[in-house]
Every structure is written in structure tokens, then in C-alpha cells.
PDB file of C-alpha atoms in Angstrom:
ATOM      1  CA  MET Q   1      20.404  25.591  36.387  1.00 48.00           C
ATOM      2  CA  ALA Q   2      19.116  25.479  32.783  1.00 48.00           C
ATOM      3  CA  ASP Q   3      20.674  24.777  29.399  1.00 47.00           C
ATOM      4  CA  ARG Q   4      20.703  27.320  26.558  1.00 49.00           C
ATOM      5  CA  LEU Q   5      17.126  26.326  25.604  1.00 48.00           C
ATOM      6  CA  GLY Q   6      15.836  26.881  29.128  1.00 52.00           C
ATOM      7  CA  ARG Q   7      15.456  23.171  29.968  1.00 49.00           C
ATOM      8  CA  PRO Q   8      16.392  22.200  33.518  1.00 53.00           C
ATOM      9  CA  ARG Q   9      19.689  20.373  33.983  1.00 49.00           C
ATOM     10  CA  PRO Q  10      20.397  17.794  36.656  1.00 52.00           C
ATOM     11  CA  ALA Q  11      21.800  19.276  39.875  1.00 53.00           C
ATOM     12  CA  ASP Q  12      25.358  18.367  38.824  1.00 51.00           C
ATOM     13  CA  GLY Q  13      25.025  20.363  35.549  1.00 50.00           C
ATOM     14  CA  ARG Q  14      25.084  17.350  33.162  1.00 48.00           C
ATOM     15  CA  SER Q  15      22.880  17.257  30.070  1.00 44.00           C
ATOM     16  CA  PRO Q  16      19.964  14.770  30.076  1.00 48.00           C
ATOM     17  CA  GLN Q  17      22.000  12.427  27.813  1.00 47.00           C
ATOM     18  CA  GLU Q  18      24.958  12.582  30.148  1.00 46.00           C
ATOM     19  CA  GLY Q  19      22.653  11.636  32.996  1.00 49.00           C
ATOM     20  CA  ARG Q  20      21.938   8.222  31.433  1.00 57.00           C
ATOM     21  CA  PRO Q  21      24.905   6.033  32.364  1.00 62.00           C
ATOM     22  CA  GLY Q  22      25.865   3.252  29.975  1.00 66.00           C
ATOM     23  CA  LEU Q  23      24.065   4.724  26.951  1.00 72.00           C
ATOM     24  CA  ALA Q  24      26.386   5.960  24.242  1.00 81.00           C
ATOM     25  CA  VAL Q  25      24.987   8.377  21.679  1.00 86.00           C
ATOM     26  CA  ILE Q  26      26.334   7.323  18.291  1.00 88.00           C
ATOM     27  CA  PRO Q  27      25.513   8.256  14.692  1.00 91.00           C
ATOM     28  CA  ILE Q  28      23.379   5.776  12.760  1.00 92.00           C
ATOM     29  CA  ASP Q  29      23.342   5.403   8.973  1.00 93.00           C
ATOM     30  CA  LEU Q  30      19.675   6.170   8.345  1.00 92.00           C
ATOM     31  CA  PHE Q  31      19.868   4.938   4.753  1.00 92.00           C
ATOM     32  CA  ALA Q  32      21.077   1.481   5.837  1.00 91.00           C
ATOM     33  CA  SER Q  33      18.858   1.145   8.910  1.00 91.00           C
ATOM     34  CA  SER Q  34      15.277   0.910  10.034  1.00 89.00           C
ATOM     35  CA  ILE Q  35      14.464   2.954  13.091  1.00 92.00           C
ATOM     36  CA  ARG Q  36      11.833   1.248  15.227  1.00 91.00           C
ATOM     37  CA  LEU Q  37       9.720   3.367  17.554  1.00 92.00           C
ATOM     38  CA  GLN Q  38       8.576   0.935  20.241  1.00 89.00           C
ATOM     39  CA  GLN Q  39       6.099   0.889  23.110  1.00 86.00           C
ATOM     40  CA  GLY Q  40       7.267   2.613  26.252  1.00 88.00           C
ATOM     41  CA  GLY Q  41       9.252   5.249  24.372  1.00 89.00           C
ATOM     42  CA  ARG Q  42      12.125   2.981  23.293  1.00 90.00           C
ATOM     43  CA  ILE Q  43      13.803   3.555  19.938  1.00 90.00           C
ATOM     44  CA  ARG Q  44      15.878   0.897  18.212  1.00 88.00           C
ATOM     45  CA  ALA Q  45      17.990   0.933  15.076  1.00 89.00           C
ATOM     46  CA  ASP Q  46      18.236  -2.333  13.119  1.00 84.00           C
ATOM     47  CA  ARG Q  47      19.624  -3.404   9.806  1.00 81.00           C
ATOM     48  CA  ARG Q  48      17.053  -2.857   7.107  1.00 69.00           C
ATOM     49  CA  THR Q  49      14.941  -6.000   6.676  1.00 66.00           C
ATOM     50  CA  ALA Q  50      11.727  -6.993   4.956  1.00 58.00           C
ATOM     51  CA  ASP Q  51      10.290  -8.265   8.265  1.00 59.00           C
ATOM     52  CA  VAL Q  52       6.767  -6.843   8.343  1.00 55.00           C
ATOM     53  CA  ASP Q  53       5.861  -8.441  11.665  1.00 60.00           C
ATOM     54  CA  GLN Q  54       8.137  -6.262  13.793  1.00 66.00           C
ATOM     55  CA  ASP Q  55       6.724  -4.579  16.858  1.00 75.00           C
ATOM     56  CA  GLY Q  56       6.447  -0.831  16.800  1.00 87.00           C
ATOM     57  CA  TRP Q  57       6.458   1.831  14.152  1.00 93.00           C
ATOM     58  CA  ARG Q  58       9.198   1.847  11.505  1.00 93.00           C
ATOM     59  CA  LEU Q  59      10.954   4.913  10.109  1.00 94.00           C
ATOM     60  CA  ARG Q  60      12.908   4.469   6.883  1.00 93.00           C
ATOM     61  CA  ALA Q  61      14.720   6.899   4.640  1.00 95.00           C
ATOM     62  CA  PHE Q  62      16.223   6.126   1.260  1.00 95.00           C
ATOM     63  CA  HIS Q  63      17.701   7.649  -1.868  1.00 97.00           C
ATOM     64  CA  ALA Q  64      15.836   6.711  -5.045  1.00 97.00           C
ATOM     65  CA  LYS Q  65      17.347   7.279  -8.485  1.00 97.00           C
ATOM     66  CA  THR Q  66      14.898   5.252 -10.588  1.00 96.00           C
ATOM     67  CA  ASP Q  67      11.324   4.000 -10.328  1.00 95.00           C
ATOM     68  CA  ALA Q  68      12.744   0.533  -9.613  1.00 94.00           C
ATOM     69  CA  ASP Q  69      14.190   1.911  -6.352  1.00 94.00           C
ATOM     70  CA  VAL Q  70      10.638   2.640  -5.123  1.00 94.00           C
ATOM     71  CA  HIS Q  71       9.058  -0.542  -6.561  1.00 92.00           C
ATOM     72  CA  ALA Q  72       6.837   1.600  -8.814  1.00 93.00           C
ATOM     73  CA  GLY Q  73       5.516  -1.548 -10.500  1.00 94.00           C
ATOM     74  CA  HIS Q  74       3.916  -2.707  -7.241  1.00 96.00           C
ATOM     75  CA  TRP Q  75       1.094  -1.567  -5.015  1.00 97.00           C
ATOM     76  CA  GLU Q  76       1.753  -1.578  -1.273  1.00 97.00           C
ATOM     77  CA  VAL Q  77      -0.692  -1.640   1.649  1.00 97.00           C
ATOM     78  CA  HIS Q  78      -0.359  -1.300   5.426  1.00 96.00           C
ATOM     79  CA  PRO Q  79      -3.515  -2.710   7.051  1.00 95.00           C
ATOM     80  CA  GLU Q  80      -2.523  -1.866  10.636  1.00 93.00           C
ATOM     81  CA  ALA Q  81      -1.829   1.875  10.326  1.00 95.00           C
ATOM     82  CA  GLU Q  82      -1.597   4.977   8.209  1.00 97.00           C
ATOM     83  CA  GLU Q  83       1.734   5.787   6.543  1.00 98.00           C
ATOM     84  CA  VAL Q  84       3.571   9.099   6.393  1.00 98.00           C
ATOM     85  CA  VAL Q  85       5.325   9.474   3.022  1.00 98.00           C
ATOM     86  CA  SER Q  86       7.649  12.454   2.800  1.00 98.00           C
ATOM     87  CA  CYS Q  87       9.760  13.797  -0.038  1.00 98.00           C
ATOM     88  CA  LEU Q  88      12.847  15.306   1.570  1.00 98.00           C
ATOM     89  CA  ILE Q  89      14.773  16.059  -1.635  1.00 98.00           C
ATOM     90  CA  GLY Q  90      13.516  15.917  -5.229  1.00 98.00           C
ATOM     91  CA  LYS Q  91      10.001  15.393  -6.549  1.00 98.00           C
ATOM     92  CA  ILE Q  92       7.799  12.278  -6.453  1.00 98.00           C
ATOM     93  CA  ARG Q  93       4.259  11.241  -7.304  1.00 98.00           C
ATOM     94  CA  LEU Q  94       2.267   9.174  -4.818  1.00 98.00           C
ATOM     95  CA  TYR Q  95      -0.563   7.160  -6.386  1.00 97.00           C
ATOM     96  CA  LEU Q  96      -3.551   5.760  -4.516  1.00 97.00           C
ATOM     97  CA  ARG Q  97      -5.261   2.761  -6.113  1.00 96.00           C
ATOM     98  CA  PRO Q  98      -8.941   3.219  -6.926  1.00 93.00           C
ATOM     99  CA  GLU Q  99     -11.248   1.941  -4.226  1.00 90.00           C
ATOM    100  CA  ARG Q 100     -14.046   1.076  -6.683  1.00 91.00           C
ATOM    101  CA  PRO Q 101     -14.096  -0.252 -10.262  1.00 89.00           C
ATOM    102  CA  GLY Q 102     -14.195   2.483 -12.868  1.00 91.00           C
ATOM    103  CA  GLN Q 103     -12.428   5.059 -10.692  1.00 92.00           C
ATOM    104  CA  GLU Q 104      -9.084   6.579 -11.647  1.00 93.00           C
ATOM    105  CA  GLU Q 105      -5.897   6.406  -9.583  1.00 94.00           C
ATOM    106  CA  GLU Q 106      -5.429   9.451  -7.355  1.00 97.00           C
ATOM    107  CA  GLU Q 107      -2.125  11.248  -7.993  1.00 98.00           C
ATOM    108  CA  ILE Q 108      -0.506  13.382  -5.303  1.00 98.00           C
ATOM    109  CA  SER Q 109       2.589  15.373  -6.269  1.00 98.00           C
ATOM    110  CA  LEU Q 110       5.145  15.750  -3.485  1.00 98.00           C
ATOM    111  CA  MET Q 111       8.019  18.207  -3.788  1.00 98.00           C
ATOM    112  CA  ALA Q 112      10.949  18.574  -1.399  1.00 98.00           C
ATOM    113  CA  GLY Q 113       9.745  19.274   2.107  1.00 98.00           C
ATOM    114  CA  THR Q 114       6.198  17.961   1.628  1.00 98.00           C
ATOM    115  CA  VAL Q 115       4.406  14.996   3.136  1.00 98.00           C
ATOM    116  CA  ALA Q 116       1.242  12.971   2.544  1.00 98.00           C
ATOM    117  CA  ILE Q 117      -0.563  10.638   4.911  1.00 98.00           C
ATOM    118  CA  VAL Q 118      -1.755   7.444   3.244  1.00 98.00           C
ATOM    119  CA  PRO Q 119      -4.922   6.144   4.937  1.00 98.00           C
ATOM    120  CA  ARG Q 120      -4.796   2.795   6.716  1.00 97.00           C
ATOM    121  CA  GLY Q 121      -5.485  -0.081   4.343  1.00 96.00           C
ATOM    122  CA  ARG Q 122      -5.142   2.038   1.175  1.00 97.00           C
ATOM    123  CA  TRP Q 123      -3.073   0.539  -1.624  1.00 97.00           C
ATOM    124  CA  HIS Q 124      -0.448   3.001  -2.898  1.00 98.00           C
ATOM    125  CA  ARG Q 125       2.727   3.299  -4.950  1.00 97.00           C
ATOM    126  CA  ILE Q 126       5.375   5.897  -5.783  1.00 98.00           C
ATOM    127  CA  GLU Q 127       6.939   7.109  -9.034  1.00 97.00           C
ATOM    128  CA  LEU Q 128       9.818   9.550  -9.339  1.00 98.00           C
ATOM    129  CA  ASP Q 129       9.901  12.800 -11.276  1.00 98.00           C
ATOM    130  CA  THR Q 130      13.557  13.339 -10.291  1.00 98.00           C
ATOM    131  CA  PRO Q 131      16.031  11.399  -8.166  1.00 98.00           C
ATOM    132  CA  SER Q 132      14.717  11.872  -4.625  1.00 98.00           C
ATOM    133  CA  THR Q 133      15.276  11.218  -0.955  1.00 98.00           C
ATOM    134  CA  ILE Q 134      12.158   9.809   0.670  1.00 98.00           C
ATOM    135  CA  MET Q 135      11.234   9.109   4.277  1.00 97.00           C
ATOM    136  CA  ALA Q 136       8.332   6.887   5.342  1.00 97.00           C
ATOM    137  CA  VAL Q 137       6.886   6.053   8.757  1.00 96.00           C
ATOM    138  CA  THR Q 138       4.345   3.275   9.363  1.00 95.00           C
ATOM    139  CA  LEU Q 139       3.456   0.265  11.462  1.00 93.00           C
ATOM    140  CA  PRO Q 140       4.672  -2.507   9.133  1.00 90.00           C
ATOM    141  CA  ARG Q 141       2.757  -5.429  10.657  1.00 89.00           C
ATOM    142  CA  GLY Q 142       0.796  -7.185   7.904  1.00 91.00           C
ATOM    143  CA  SER Q 143       2.123  -4.998   5.057  1.00 92.00           C
ATOM    144  CA  ARG Q 144       1.846  -6.510   1.581  1.00 94.00           C
ATOM    145  CA  LEU Q 145       3.062  -5.859  -1.965  1.00 94.00           C
ATOM    146  CA  GLU Q 146       1.071  -6.708  -5.080  1.00 94.00           C
ATOM    147  CA  GLU Q 147       2.315  -6.456  -8.655  1.00 95.00           C
ATOM    148  CA  ARG Q 148       0.667  -3.690 -10.646  1.00 91.00           C
ATOM    149  CA  THR Q 149      -1.197  -5.167 -13.597  1.00 86.00           C
ATOM    150  CA  GLU Q 150      -2.848  -2.070 -15.074  1.00 71.00           C
ATOM    151  CA  THR Q 151      -1.101  -0.119 -17.814  1.00 55.00           C
TER     152      THR Q 151
END
């Protein structure tokens, strides 16, 4: 027996979720939570924290109305992994800090439905063009913020 997408169902006709006793499927407030993608295929939702030494990848989504909401006055770096930065709603600018003296910042414009992958160890920051909803995925271990001093 198969479901409407052609996936096999257990012999008793239950969906795969129904076949996992003791696990309730509940809605999670994505804007108040961090979703951690852990080794072995486990996924965990936790209250949003600044803990950068968590195991596993972290998915976060947030509404940003002002540049202060995206700490535009700070550079951020993730030395352990690349970061996916996605604009879900609105329009943002992702800046990459110059790698050598005398170079200019790189500016990447992201409109709703677009994504950029920030290379591992590359300092970056975000500014808003309009209020936006942003989603980011990275391995937070060792992440750092540094105040932006250039004008």
C-alpha cells in the first residue's frame, strides 16, 4: 500500500510518523527557536541562545525591521563551516569583508526567495533595504562577532 505520493506505508496502513510511537508532531515557533540538525539524523528545537559551542548545525529564522535587528554594525565569522543566508521576504544586502588591505567590501543583493553561501571563515554582515524575513543555517561552533570600525 502507498500514500498519495507513492511512498510505501507500513503494513497496517499508518503513515511513517504514526509508526513512531511516543513521538508527537507539534508546531514549533521558528522565530523563537533554534533548530539544531544533529549527527545521526536527529533534529532538536531549543530556545534561541547565543551558545556558539552547540553540537550540530543550527537553523534560525527571524524578522528584521531595522539594521539593528541584524547587527549591521558588526562583522560575523563562522570558522567551522559555510553559512547559508537566505532572504525569504523583503530585500537585504550581504557584505563580505575584504580579505586583503585596499580591497573593497563585496556586496551581494538578496531579494525574496534568494540565497547566498558565505564561505567558511569569511567575515560578513547584513544590512536591510526593506523589513525582511531571513533564514540562516551554519555550524555555530567558534562563531565570533567583531564591531565594524570602518565608515
